Amino acid sequence: MMSEKLEITTEWDKVFPKNDNVTHEKITFKNRYGITLVADKFEPKEFEGKLPAIAISGPFGAVKEQSSGLYAQILAEKGFLTIAFDPSFTGESGGQPRYMASPDINTEDFQAAVDYLSTNDKVNPERIGILGICGWGGMALNTACIDTRIKATVTSTMYNMSRVNANGYFDEQDNADARYETKVALNNQRTEDYKNGEYIRAGGVIDPLPEDAPQFVKDYYAYYKTERGYHPRSLNSNDGWNVIGTMSFINQPIINYADEIKSAVLIIHGEKAHSCYFSKDEFEKLEGDNKELLIIPDAVHVDLYDNLDVIPFDKITEFYNKYL
């Protein structure tokens, strides 16, 4: 099978400034579906011995040039080797068709990142953690359920993508009739797409913004219209993702065995974030004295994407230093 040709940018095109206290390079690694993932690797400029390492991704539909790369660069300055990767079908990573999503493949993406870190000469394989933002917080916790190589997991403003696809926001469509209507609409769209020979694409942010939009939709809109939120490869701020690609989330719940996670978990959420119920509910499932829930006062969902006055990097660093 011929390898997919990737277009990898060589210049710095992040939405955040480059930090001269860390080194940076692009890397690639494959997952077990044969998809090549592209990541930014950051290291502290000066270190001795082998480093603890963290794999980072998210938010759902975003690219490593945004939030995940910012987290990775800051945590590298604090002494970790970090990688921020684009998930399959997204950004500079491979996978066809583009803008798809899968609870199975995207969980495998995190495991593939752990594969890479576990075999990196600069990394202590007994000191590997992961960090997921927004929808990738759910994927990170799902990965922690199955990958015993992971010693510490952080979720930041977590979404459970299966739950929101099956039940709607705030579980307002958590009934068989509402799910059936959703599935009818999506499957009718599949028929039209097949006739037209192309999958329909849906933007990640509604535009123009309705006057009666919920506040969290207004928050998303405002964020992705700024320079720090917009990136041409981001599915949220540009072309959008394939809505049909999310259908399997309706019937494939994730994080089934959270109560069996033995490694450390830190769940962070904003007090005013519309998706805070995801984090609180998942935290309630966790067991053991190495699990923590941190609610940030007055913070909304997008504050934990890139607001350096809100993201508790000192706490995150303390947590990883304790358990890695």
PDB file of C-alpha atoms in Angstrom:
ATOM      1  CA  MET A   1       0.000   0.000   0.000  1.00  0.00           C
ATOM      2  CA  MET A   2       1.397   3.381  -1.016  1.00  0.00           C
ATOM      3  CA  SER A   3       2.063   5.759   1.870  1.00  0.00           C
ATOM      4  CA  GLU A   4      -0.005   8.922   1.991  1.00  0.00           C
ATOM      5  CA  LYS A   5       2.011  12.001   1.092  1.00  0.00           C
ATOM      6  CA  LEU A   6       1.806  14.584   3.853  1.00  0.00           C
ATOM      7  CA  GLU A   7       2.258  18.320   3.564  1.00  0.00           C
ATOM      8  CA  ILE A   8       4.189  19.373   6.665  1.00  0.00           C
ATOM      9  CA  THR A   9       4.821  23.043   7.331  1.00  0.00           C
ATOM     10  CA  THR A  10       8.423  23.928   8.134  1.00  0.00           C
ATOM     11  CA  GLU A  11       7.925  27.499   9.355  1.00  0.00           C
ATOM     12  CA  TRP A  12       6.506  28.474  12.740  1.00  0.00           C
ATOM     13  CA  ASP A  13       2.771  28.991  12.155  1.00  0.00           C
ATOM     14  CA  LYS A  14       1.349  28.690  15.663  1.00  0.00           C
ATOM     15  CA  VAL A  15      -1.196  31.079  17.142  1.00  0.00           C
ATOM     16  CA  PHE A  16       1.190  31.603  20.083  1.00  0.00           C
ATOM     17  CA  PRO A  17       4.769  32.982  20.120  1.00  0.00           C
ATOM     18  CA  LYS A  18       7.805  30.709  20.104  1.00  0.00           C
ATOM     19  CA  ASN A  19       9.537  30.215  23.433  1.00  0.00           C
ATOM     20  CA  ASP A  20      13.332  30.413  23.140  1.00  0.00           C
ATOM     21  CA  ASN A  21      13.792  28.486  26.392  1.00  0.00           C
ATOM     22  CA  VAL A  22      12.755  25.212  24.751  1.00  0.00           C
ATOM     23  CA  THR A  23      13.720  23.354  21.585  1.00  0.00           C
ATOM     24  CA  HIS A  24      11.151  22.464  18.948  1.00  0.00           C
ATOM     25  CA  GLU A  25      10.937  20.056  16.030  1.00  0.00           C
ATOM     26  CA  LYS A  26       8.294  18.346  13.929  1.00  0.00           C
ATOM     27  CA  ILE A  27       8.048  14.574  14.278  1.00  0.00           C
ATOM     28  CA  THR A  28       5.902  11.800  12.803  1.00  0.00           C
ATOM     29  CA  PHE A  29       4.772   8.409  14.078  1.00  0.00           C
ATOM     30  CA  LYS A  30       2.198   5.833  12.948  1.00  0.00           C
ATOM     31  CA  ASN A  31      -0.785   4.445  14.757  1.00  0.00           C
ATOM     32  CA  ARG A  32      -1.929   0.832  14.393  1.00  0.00           C
ATOM     33  CA  TYR A  33      -4.321   1.758  11.615  1.00  0.00           C
ATOM     34  CA  GLY A  34      -1.294   2.765   9.557  1.00  0.00           C
ATOM     35  CA  ILE A  35      -2.118   6.469   9.748  1.00  0.00           C
ATOM     36  CA  THR A  36       0.856   8.797  10.100  1.00  0.00           C
ATOM     37  CA  LEU A  37       0.430  11.383  12.833  1.00  0.00           C
ATOM     38  CA  VAL A  38       2.342  14.664  12.846  1.00  0.00           C
ATOM     39  CA  ALA A  39       3.351  16.301  16.117  1.00  0.00           C
ATOM     40  CA  ASP A  40       5.361  19.166  17.527  1.00  0.00           C
ATOM     41  CA  LYS A  41       7.981  17.968  19.997  1.00  0.00           C
ATOM     42  CA  PHE A  42       9.233  20.344  22.684  1.00  0.00           C
ATOM     43  CA  GLU A  43      12.121  19.813  25.094  1.00  0.00           C
ATOM     44  CA  PRO A  44      13.738  21.940  27.797  1.00  0.00           C
ATOM     45  CA  LYS A  45      17.032  23.285  26.475  1.00  0.00           C
ATOM     46  CA  GLU A  46      19.045  21.992  29.390  1.00  0.00           C
ATOM     47  CA  PHE A  47      18.412  18.706  31.187  1.00  0.00           C
ATOM     48  CA  GLU A  48      20.209  15.678  32.578  1.00  0.00           C
ATOM     49  CA  GLY A  49      19.206  12.044  32.334  1.00  0.00           C
ATOM     50  CA  LYS A  50      15.929  10.880  30.871  1.00  0.00           C
ATOM     51  CA  LEU A  51      12.881  13.127  30.958  1.00  0.00           C
ATOM     52  CA  PRO A  52       9.284  12.579  32.013  1.00  0.00           C
ATOM     53  CA  ALA A  53       7.074  12.988  28.960  1.00  0.00           C
ATOM     54  CA  ILE A  54       3.531  14.118  28.135  1.00  0.00           C
ATOM     55  CA  ALA A  55       1.426  13.595  24.975  1.00  0.00           C
ATOM     56  CA  ILE A  56      -1.174  16.313  24.381  1.00  0.00           C
ATOM     57  CA  SER A  57      -4.092  16.824  21.993  1.00  0.00           C
ATOM     58  CA  GLY A  58      -7.293  18.819  21.627  1.00  0.00           C
ATOM     59  CA  PRO A  59      -9.688  20.517  21.549  1.00  0.00           C
ATOM     60  CA  PHE A  60     -11.910  18.416  19.278  1.00  0.00           C
ATOM     61  CA  GLY A  61     -11.536  19.809  15.770  1.00  0.00           C
ATOM     62  CA  ALA A  62      -8.511  21.946  16.677  1.00  0.00           C
ATOM     63  CA  VAL A  63      -4.895  21.522  15.572  1.00  0.00           C
ATOM     64  CA  LYS A  64      -1.577  21.392  17.385  1.00  0.00           C
ATOM     65  CA  GLU A  65      -0.826  24.972  16.358  1.00  0.00           C
ATOM     66  CA  GLN A  66      -3.444  26.084  18.875  1.00  0.00           C
ATOM     67  CA  SER A  67      -4.175  25.014  22.462  1.00  0.00           C
ATOM     68  CA  SER A  68      -2.345  21.675  22.590  1.00  0.00           C
ATOM     69  CA  GLY A  69       0.871  23.219  21.283  1.00  0.00           C
ATOM     70  CA  LEU A  70       0.628  26.044  23.802  1.00  0.00           C
ATOM     71  CA  TYR A  71       0.234  23.544  26.661  1.00  0.00           C
ATOM     72  CA  ALA A  72       3.113  21.474  25.287  1.00  0.00           C
ATOM     73  CA  GLN A  73       5.504  24.401  24.983  1.00  0.00           C
ATOM     74  CA  ILE A  74       4.790  25.685  28.491  1.00  0.00           C
ATOM     75  CA  LEU A  75       5.124  22.237  30.075  1.00  0.00           C
ATOM     76  CA  ALA A  76       8.410  21.673  28.225  1.00  0.00           C
ATOM     77  CA  GLU A  77       9.767  24.844  29.807  1.00  0.00           C
ATOM     78  CA  LYS A  78       8.815  23.317  33.160  1.00  0.00           C
ATOM     79  CA  GLY A  79      10.972  20.240  32.561  1.00  0.00           C
ATOM     80  CA  PHE A  80       8.990  17.747  30.465  1.00  0.00           C
ATOM     81  CA  LEU A  81       9.507  16.374  26.993  1.00  0.00           C
ATOM     82  CA  THR A  82       6.171  17.006  25.328  1.00  0.00           C
ATOM     83  CA  ILE A  83       4.463  16.265  22.043  1.00  0.00           C
ATOM     84  CA  ALA A  84       1.330  17.984  20.738  1.00  0.00           C
ATOM     85  CA  PHE A  85      -0.153  15.911  17.926  1.00  0.00           C
ATOM     86  CA  ASP A  86      -2.818  16.303  15.270  1.00  0.00           C
ATOM     87  CA  PRO A  87      -5.317  13.425  15.480  1.00  0.00           C
ATOM     88  CA  SER A  88      -6.011  11.163  12.525  1.00  0.00           C
ATOM     89  CA  PHE A  89      -7.806  12.896   9.605  1.00  0.00           C
ATOM     90  CA  THR A  90      -6.961  16.321  11.056  1.00  0.00           C
ATOM     91  CA  GLY A  91      -4.384  19.070  10.508  1.00  0.00           C
ATOM     92  CA  GLU A  92      -1.064  17.835   9.129  1.00  0.00           C
ATOM     93  CA  SER A  93      -1.700  14.211  10.116  1.00  0.00           C
ATOM     94  CA  GLY A  94      -2.736  11.605   7.589  1.00  0.00           C
ATOM     95  CA  GLY A  95      -5.961   9.692   7.140  1.00  0.00           C
ATOM     96  CA  GLN A  96      -8.629   9.817   4.464  1.00  0.00           C
ATOM     97  CA  PRO A  97     -11.245  11.142   4.101  1.00  0.00           C
ATOM     98  CA  ARG A  98     -10.474  14.329   5.924  1.00  0.00           C
ATOM     99  CA  TYR A  99     -12.377  15.723   8.888  1.00  0.00           C
ATOM    100  CA  MET A 100     -13.606  12.387  10.205  1.00  0.00           C
ATOM    101  CA  ALA A 101     -13.724  11.226  13.816  1.00  0.00           C
ATOM    102  CA  SER A 102     -13.820   7.841  15.520  1.00  0.00           C
ATOM    103  CA  PRO A 103     -13.879   6.971  19.228  1.00  0.00           C
ATOM    104  CA  ASP A 104     -11.724   3.931  18.481  1.00  0.00           C
ATOM    105  CA  ILE A 105      -9.185   5.470  16.094  1.00  0.00           C
ATOM    106  CA  ASN A 106      -8.830   8.645  18.136  1.00  0.00           C
ATOM    107  CA  THR A 107      -8.183   6.644  21.305  1.00  0.00           C
ATOM    108  CA  GLU A 108      -5.580   4.686  19.329  1.00  0.00           C
ATOM    109  CA  ASP A 109      -3.983   8.031  18.380  1.00  0.00           C
ATOM    110  CA  PHE A 110      -3.214   8.682  22.056  1.00  0.00           C
ATOM    111  CA  GLN A 111      -1.855   5.153  22.477  1.00  0.00           C
ATOM    112  CA  ALA A 112       0.358   5.623  19.423  1.00  0.00           C
ATOM    113  CA  ALA A 113       1.732   8.810  20.999  1.00  0.00           C
ATOM    114  CA  VAL A 114       2.565   6.765  24.101  1.00  0.00           C
ATOM    115  CA  ASP A 115       4.254   4.186  21.821  1.00  0.00           C
ATOM    116  CA  TYR A 116       6.475   6.953  20.449  1.00  0.00           C
ATOM    117  CA  LEU A 117       7.337   8.363  23.857  1.00  0.00           C
ATOM    118  CA  SER A 118       7.985   4.913  25.357  1.00  0.00           C
ATOM    119  CA  THR A 119      10.696   4.253  22.779  1.00  0.00           C
ATOM    120  CA  ASN A 120      12.282   7.716  22.673  1.00  0.00           C
ATOM    121  CA  ASP A 121      15.884   7.649  23.936  1.00  0.00           C
ATOM    122  CA  LYS A 122      15.386  10.879  25.888  1.00  0.00           C
ATOM    123  CA  VAL A 123      12.288   9.655  27.756  1.00  0.00           C
ATOM    124  CA  ASN A 124      11.946   7.601  30.917  1.00  0.00           C
ATOM    125  CA  PRO A 125       9.252   5.090  29.831  1.00  0.00           C
ATOM    126  CA  GLU A 126       8.073   4.757  33.435  1.00  0.00           C
ATOM    127  CA  ARG A 127       7.235   8.474  33.555  1.00  0.00           C
ATOM    128  CA  ILE A 128       4.714   9.076  30.768  1.00  0.00           C
ATOM    129  CA  GLY A 129       1.540  11.125  31.063  1.00  0.00           C
ATOM    130  CA  ILE A 130      -1.149  12.416  28.709  1.00  0.00           C
ATOM    131  CA  LEU A 131      -3.247  15.569  28.595  1.00  0.00           C
ATOM    132  CA  GLY A 132      -6.487  16.090  26.683  1.00  0.00           C
ATOM    133  CA  ILE A 133      -8.307  19.362  26.113  1.00  0.00           C
ATOM    134  CA  CYS A 134     -12.074  19.654  25.539  1.00  0.00           C
ATOM    135  CA  GLY A 135     -13.265  16.669  23.442  1.00  0.00           C
ATOM    136  CA  TRP A 136      -9.810  15.196  23.701  1.00  0.00           C
ATOM    137  CA  GLY A 137     -10.126  15.268  27.468  1.00  0.00           C
ATOM    138  CA  GLY A 138     -12.683  12.512  27.061  1.00  0.00           C
ATOM    139  CA  MET A 139     -10.354  10.658  24.683  1.00  0.00           C
ATOM    140  CA  ALA A 140      -7.489  11.011  27.158  1.00  0.00           C
ATOM    141  CA  LEU A 141      -9.554   9.564  29.999  1.00  0.00           C
ATOM    142  CA  ASN A 142     -10.765   6.792  27.675  1.00  0.00           C
ATOM    143  CA  THR A 143      -7.123   5.974  26.889  1.00  0.00           C
ATOM    144  CA  ALA A 144      -6.214   5.973  30.582  1.00  0.00           C
ATOM    145  CA  CYS A 145      -8.869   3.269  31.053  1.00  0.00           C
ATOM    146  CA  ILE A 146      -6.911   0.854  28.849  1.00  0.00           C
ATOM    147  CA  ASP A 147      -3.250   1.909  28.678  1.00  0.00           C
ATOM    148  CA  THR A 148      -1.339   0.911  31.804  1.00  0.00           C
ATOM    149  CA  ARG A 149       1.840   2.635  30.570  1.00  0.00           C
ATOM    150  CA  ILE A 150       0.211   5.983  31.359  1.00  0.00           C
ATOM    151  CA  LYS A 151       1.071   7.056  34.893  1.00  0.00           C
ATOM    152  CA  ALA A 152      -0.819  10.369  35.024  1.00  0.00           C
ATOM    153  CA  THR A 153      -3.673  11.900  33.025  1.00  0.00           C
ATOM    154  CA  VAL A 154      -4.908  15.494  32.970  1.00  0.00           C
ATOM    155  CA  THR A 155      -8.166  16.574  31.350  1.00  0.00           C
ATOM    156  CA  SER A 156      -8.834  20.250  30.788  1.00  0.00           C
ATOM    157  CA  THR A 157     -12.438  21.441  30.251  1.00  0.00           C
ATOM    158  CA  MET A 158     -13.373  17.892  29.234  1.00  0.00           C
ATOM    159  CA  TYR A 159     -16.104  16.859  26.821  1.00  0.00           C
ATOM    160  CA  ASN A 160     -17.501  13.336  26.511  1.00  0.00           C
ATOM    161  CA  MET A 161     -18.104  13.308  22.742  1.00  0.00           C
ATOM    162  CA  SER A 162     -20.141  10.102  22.801  1.00  0.00           C
ATOM    163  CA  ARG A 163     -22.476  11.441  25.451  1.00  0.00           C
ATOM    164  CA  VAL A 164     -23.068  14.794  23.765  1.00  0.00           C
ATOM    165  CA  ASN A 165     -23.702  13.145  20.391  1.00  0.00           C
ATOM    166  CA  ALA A 166     -26.138  10.641  21.888  1.00  0.00           C
ATOM    167  CA  ASN A 167     -27.877  12.884  24.421  1.00  0.00           C
ATOM    168  CA  GLY A 168     -27.388  16.447  23.174  1.00  0.00           C
ATOM    169  CA  TYR A 169     -26.057  19.349  25.248  1.00  0.00           C
ATOM    170  CA  PHE A 170     -26.964  19.082  28.937  1.00  0.00           C
ATOM    171  CA  ASP A 171     -28.549  15.660  28.130  1.00  0.00           C
ATOM    172  CA  GLU A 172     -31.634  17.505  26.843  1.00  0.00           C
ATOM    173  CA  GLN A 173     -32.171  14.913  24.067  1.00  0.00           C
ATOM    174  CA  ASP A 174     -31.545  11.837  26.174  1.00  0.00           C
ATOM    175  CA  ASN A 175     -34.521   9.827  24.920  1.00  0.00           C
ATOM    176  CA  ALA A 176     -35.146   7.289  22.186  1.00  0.00           C
ATOM    177  CA  ASP A 177     -37.388   9.565  20.090  1.00  0.00           C
ATOM    178  CA  ALA A 178     -34.849  12.412  19.970  1.00  0.00           C
ATOM    179  CA  ARG A 179     -32.018  10.037  19.098  1.00  0.00           C
ATOM    180  CA  TYR A 180     -34.143   8.454  16.377  1.00  0.00           C
ATOM    181  CA  GLU A 181     -34.872  11.829  14.778  1.00  0.00           C
ATOM    182  CA  THR A 182     -31.168  12.683  14.859  1.00  0.00           C
ATOM    183  CA  LYS A 183     -30.290   9.386  13.191  1.00  0.00           C
ATOM    184  CA  VAL A 184     -33.016   9.823  10.546  1.00  0.00           C
ATOM    185  CA  ALA A 185     -31.641  13.238   9.613  1.00  0.00           C
ATOM    186  CA  LEU A 186     -28.041  12.035   9.476  1.00  0.00           C
ATOM    187  CA  ASN A 187     -28.853   8.944   7.435  1.00  0.00           C
ATOM    188  CA  ASN A 188     -30.993  10.913   4.994  1.00  0.00           C
ATOM    189  CA  GLN A 189     -27.993  13.165   4.562  1.00  0.00           C
ATOM    190  CA  ARG A 190     -25.840  10.103   3.837  1.00  0.00           C
ATOM    191  CA  THR A 191     -28.151   9.207   0.938  1.00  0.00           C
ATOM    192  CA  GLU A 192     -27.890  12.713  -0.490  1.00  0.00           C
ATOM    193  CA  ASP A 193     -24.132  12.703  -0.052  1.00  0.00           C
ATOM    194  CA  TYR A 194     -23.815   9.422  -1.945  1.00  0.00           C
ATOM    195  CA  LYS A 195     -25.918  10.827  -4.793  1.00  0.00           C
ATOM    196  CA  ASN A 196     -23.710  13.922  -4.918  1.00  0.00           C
ATOM    197  CA  GLY A 197     -20.482  11.975  -4.607  1.00  0.00           C
ATOM    198  CA  GLU A 198     -19.192  14.034  -1.673  1.00  0.00           C
ATOM    199  CA  TYR A 199     -19.756  14.153   2.068  1.00  0.00           C
ATOM    200  CA  ILE A 200     -21.327  17.339   3.329  1.00  0.00           C
ATOM    201  CA  ARG A 201     -19.156  19.421   5.647  1.00  0.00           C
ATOM    202  CA  ALA A 202     -20.415  21.313   8.666  1.00  0.00           C
ATOM    203  CA  GLY A 203     -18.675  24.290  10.197  1.00  0.00           C
ATOM    204  CA  GLY A 204     -17.554  24.004  13.785  1.00  0.00           C
ATOM    205  CA  VAL A 205     -18.881  27.460  14.696  1.00  0.00           C
ATOM    206  CA  ILE A 206     -22.235  28.823  13.558  1.00  0.00           C
ATOM    207  CA  ASP A 207     -21.855  31.934  11.402  1.00  0.00           C
ATOM    208  CA  PRO A 208     -23.639  34.325  11.368  1.00  0.00           C
ATOM    209  CA  LEU A 209     -24.308  34.131  15.079  1.00  0.00           C
ATOM    210  CA  PRO A 210     -28.041  34.147  15.976  1.00  0.00           C
ATOM    211  CA  GLU A 211     -29.083  36.749  18.512  1.00  0.00           C
ATOM    212  CA  ASP A 212     -30.707  34.085  20.688  1.00  0.00           C
ATOM    213  CA  ALA A 213     -27.665  31.768  20.671  1.00  0.00           C
ATOM    214  CA  PRO A 214     -26.771  30.239  24.063  1.00  0.00           C
ATOM    215  CA  GLN A 215     -23.928  31.958  25.879  1.00  0.00           C
ATOM    216  CA  PHE A 216     -21.510  29.079  25.342  1.00  0.00           C
ATOM    217  CA  VAL A 217     -22.088  29.305  21.566  1.00  0.00           C
ATOM    218  CA  LYS A 218     -21.329  33.033  21.771  1.00  0.00           C
ATOM    219  CA  ASP A 219     -18.120  32.170  23.670  1.00  0.00           C
ATOM    220  CA  TYR A 220     -17.034  29.755  20.924  1.00  0.00           C
ATOM    221  CA  TYR A 221     -17.887  32.283  18.220  1.00  0.00           C
ATOM    222  CA  ALA A 222     -15.914  35.060  19.888  1.00  0.00           C
ATOM    223  CA  TYR A 223     -12.915  32.791  20.498  1.00  0.00           C
ATOM    224  CA  TYR A 224     -12.608  31.397  16.982  1.00  0.00           C
ATOM    225  CA  LYS A 225     -12.984  34.844  15.434  1.00  0.00           C
ATOM    226  CA  THR A 226      -9.833  36.045  17.195  1.00  0.00           C
ATOM    227  CA  GLU A 227      -6.282  35.596  15.926  1.00  0.00           C
ATOM    228  CA  ARG A 228      -5.470  33.297  18.846  1.00  0.00           C
ATOM    229  CA  GLY A 229      -8.462  31.058  18.052  1.00  0.00           C
ATOM    230  CA  TYR A 230      -8.289  30.981  14.265  1.00  0.00           C
ATOM    231  CA  HIS A 231      -6.010  28.673  12.308  1.00  0.00           C
ATOM    232  CA  PRO A 232      -6.574  27.726   8.652  1.00  0.00           C
ATOM    233  CA  ARG A 233      -6.101  24.011   9.375  1.00  0.00           C
ATOM    234  CA  SER A 234      -8.438  23.974  12.375  1.00  0.00           C
ATOM    235  CA  LEU A 235     -11.786  22.317  11.749  1.00  0.00           C
ATOM    236  CA  ASN A 236     -13.444  24.579  14.296  1.00  0.00           C
ATOM    237  CA  SER A 237     -12.180  27.828  12.862  1.00  0.00           C
ATOM    238  CA  ASN A 238     -12.156  26.923   9.178  1.00  0.00           C
ATOM    239  CA  ASP A 239     -13.849  24.202   7.131  1.00  0.00           C
ATOM    240  CA  GLY A 240     -15.561  22.166   9.817  1.00  0.00           C
ATOM    241  CA  TRP A 241     -15.724  18.388  10.277  1.00  0.00           C
ATOM    242  CA  ASN A 242     -17.847  15.742   8.655  1.00  0.00           C
ATOM    243  CA  VAL A 243     -21.003  15.409  10.757  1.00  0.00           C
ATOM    244  CA  ILE A 244     -21.547  11.898   9.393  1.00  0.00           C
ATOM    245  CA  GLY A 245     -18.171  10.959  10.830  1.00  0.00           C
ATOM    246  CA  THR A 246     -19.494  11.452  14.344  1.00  0.00           C
ATOM    247  CA  MET A 247     -22.450   9.053  13.999  1.00  0.00           C
ATOM    248  CA  SER A 248     -20.597   6.148  15.602  1.00  0.00           C
ATOM    249  CA  PHE A 249     -20.219   8.204  18.761  1.00  0.00           C
ATOM    250  CA  ILE A 250     -23.977   7.845  19.329  1.00  0.00           C
ATOM    251  CA  ASN A 251     -23.663   4.102  19.849  1.00  0.00           C
ATOM    252  CA  GLN A 252     -20.100   3.757  21.148  1.00  0.00           C
ATOM    253  CA  PRO A 253     -19.901   5.131  24.681  1.00  0.00           C
ATOM    254  CA  ILE A 254     -16.403   5.876  25.950  1.00  0.00           C
ATOM    255  CA  ILE A 255     -14.852   5.838  29.440  1.00  0.00           C
ATOM    256  CA  ASN A 256     -16.731   2.671  30.406  1.00  0.00           C
ATOM    257  CA  TYR A 257     -14.275   1.547  33.083  1.00  0.00           C
ATOM    258  CA  ALA A 258     -13.144   4.781  34.674  1.00  0.00           C
ATOM    259  CA  ASP A 259     -13.561   3.200  38.102  1.00  0.00           C
ATOM    260  CA  GLU A 260     -10.733   0.785  37.193  1.00  0.00           C
ATOM    261  CA  ILE A 261      -8.119   3.445  36.368  1.00  0.00           C
ATOM    262  CA  LYS A 262      -5.247   2.876  38.784  1.00  0.00           C
ATOM    263  CA  SER A 263      -3.014   5.705  37.550  1.00  0.00           C
ATOM    264  CA  ALA A 264      -3.353   9.315  38.695  1.00  0.00           C
ATOM    265  CA  VAL A 265      -5.997  11.609  37.184  1.00  0.00           C
ATOM    266  CA  LEU A 266      -6.456  15.376  37.447  1.00  0.00           C
ATOM    267  CA  ILE A 267      -9.694  16.788  36.010  1.00  0.00           C
ATOM    268  CA  ILE A 268      -9.810  20.564  35.527  1.00  0.00           C
ATOM    269  CA  HIS A 269     -12.863  22.577  34.591  1.00  0.00           C
ATOM    270  CA  GLY A 270     -14.184  26.124  34.664  1.00  0.00           C
ATOM    271  CA  GLU A 271     -16.940  26.944  37.133  1.00  0.00           C
ATOM    272  CA  LYS A 272     -18.997  28.666  34.410  1.00  0.00           C
ATOM    273  CA  ALA A 273     -18.174  26.224  31.610  1.00  0.00           C
ATOM    274  CA  HIS A 274     -21.293  24.811  29.973  1.00  0.00           C
ATOM    275  CA  SER A 275     -19.683  21.353  29.837  1.00  0.00           C
ATOM    276  CA  CYS A 276     -18.692  21.224  33.499  1.00  0.00           C
ATOM    277  CA  TYR A 277     -21.153  18.401  34.123  1.00  0.00           C
ATOM    278  CA  PHE A 278     -19.006  16.067  32.009  1.00  0.00           C
ATOM    279  CA  SER A 279     -16.013  16.546  34.302  1.00  0.00           C
ATOM    280  CA  LYS A 280     -18.006  16.305  37.521  1.00  0.00           C
ATOM    281  CA  ASP A 281     -19.792  13.134  36.425  1.00  0.00           C
ATOM    282  CA  GLU A 282     -16.634  11.408  35.211  1.00  0.00           C
ATOM    283  CA  PHE A 283     -14.804  12.364  38.399  1.00  0.00           C
ATOM    284  CA  GLU A 284     -17.540  10.714  40.449  1.00  0.00           C
ATOM    285  CA  LYS A 285     -16.741   7.408  38.720  1.00  0.00           C
ATOM    286  CA  LEU A 286     -13.037   7.506  39.624  1.00  0.00           C
ATOM    287  CA  GLU A 287     -11.702   5.643  42.628  1.00  0.00           C
ATOM    288  CA  GLY A 288      -8.514   5.954  44.653  1.00  0.00           C
ATOM    289  CA  ASP A 289      -6.713   8.715  46.497  1.00  0.00           C
ATOM    290  CA  ASN A 290      -4.684   9.758  43.429  1.00  0.00           C
ATOM    291  CA  LYS A 291      -7.686  11.387  41.683  1.00  0.00           C
ATOM    292  CA  GLU A 292      -8.349  15.135  41.844  1.00  0.00           C
ATOM    293  CA  LEU A 293     -11.033  17.537  40.575  1.00  0.00           C
ATOM    294  CA  LEU A 294     -10.133  21.213  40.233  1.00  0.00           C
ATOM    295  CA  ILE A 295     -12.860  23.733  39.414  1.00  0.00           C
ATOM    296  CA  ILE A 296     -11.539  27.143  38.338  1.00  0.00           C
ATOM    297  CA  PRO A 297     -13.727  29.973  39.745  1.00  0.00           C
ATOM    298  CA  ASP A 298     -15.582  32.127  37.177  1.00  0.00           C
ATOM    299  CA  ALA A 299     -13.867  30.446  34.197  1.00  0.00           C
ATOM    300  CA  VAL A 300     -15.823  29.621  31.023  1.00  0.00           C
ATOM    301  CA  HIS A 301     -15.040  26.761  28.640  1.00  0.00           C
ATOM    302  CA  VAL A 302     -12.687  28.569  26.241  1.00  0.00           C
ATOM    303  CA  ASP A 303     -10.710  30.142  29.120  1.00  0.00           C
ATOM    304  CA  LEU A 304      -8.937  26.812  29.504  1.00  0.00           C
ATOM    305  CA  TYR A 305      -7.907  26.781  25.845  1.00  0.00           C
ATOM    306  CA  ASP A 306      -5.289  29.492  26.055  1.00  0.00           C
ATOM    307  CA  ASN A 307      -5.976  32.030  28.811  1.00  0.00           C
ATOM    308  CA  LEU A 308      -2.681  32.002  30.687  1.00  0.00           C
ATOM    309  CA  ASP A 309      -4.263  33.925  33.555  1.00  0.00           C
ATOM    310  CA  VAL A 310      -6.705  31.028  34.079  1.00  0.00           C
ATOM    311  CA  ILE A 311      -4.978  27.760  33.122  1.00  0.00           C
ATOM    312  CA  PRO A 312      -3.399  26.404  36.350  1.00  0.00           C
ATOM    313  CA  PHE A 313      -0.018  25.404  34.945  1.00  0.00           C
ATOM    314  CA  ASP A 314       1.589  25.420  38.394  1.00  0.00           C
ATOM    315  CA  LYS A 315      -0.985  22.890  39.589  1.00  0.00           C
ATOM    316  CA  ILE A 316      -0.608  20.778  36.444  1.00  0.00           C
ATOM    317  CA  THR A 317       3.176  20.790  36.846  1.00  0.00           C
ATOM    318  CA  GLU A 318       2.914  19.870  40.532  1.00  0.00           C
ATOM    319  CA  PHE A 319       0.566  17.005  39.662  1.00  0.00           C
ATOM    320  CA  TYR A 320       2.826  15.574  36.952  1.00  0.00           C
ATOM    321  CA  ASN A 321       5.929  15.949  39.136  1.00  0.00           C
ATOM    322  CA  LYS A 322       4.171  14.020  41.874  1.00  0.00           C
ATOM    323  CA  TYR A 323       3.002  11.098  39.779  1.00  0.00           C
ATOM    324  CA  LEU A 324       5.519  10.873  36.928  1.00  0.00           C
TER     325      LEU A 324
END
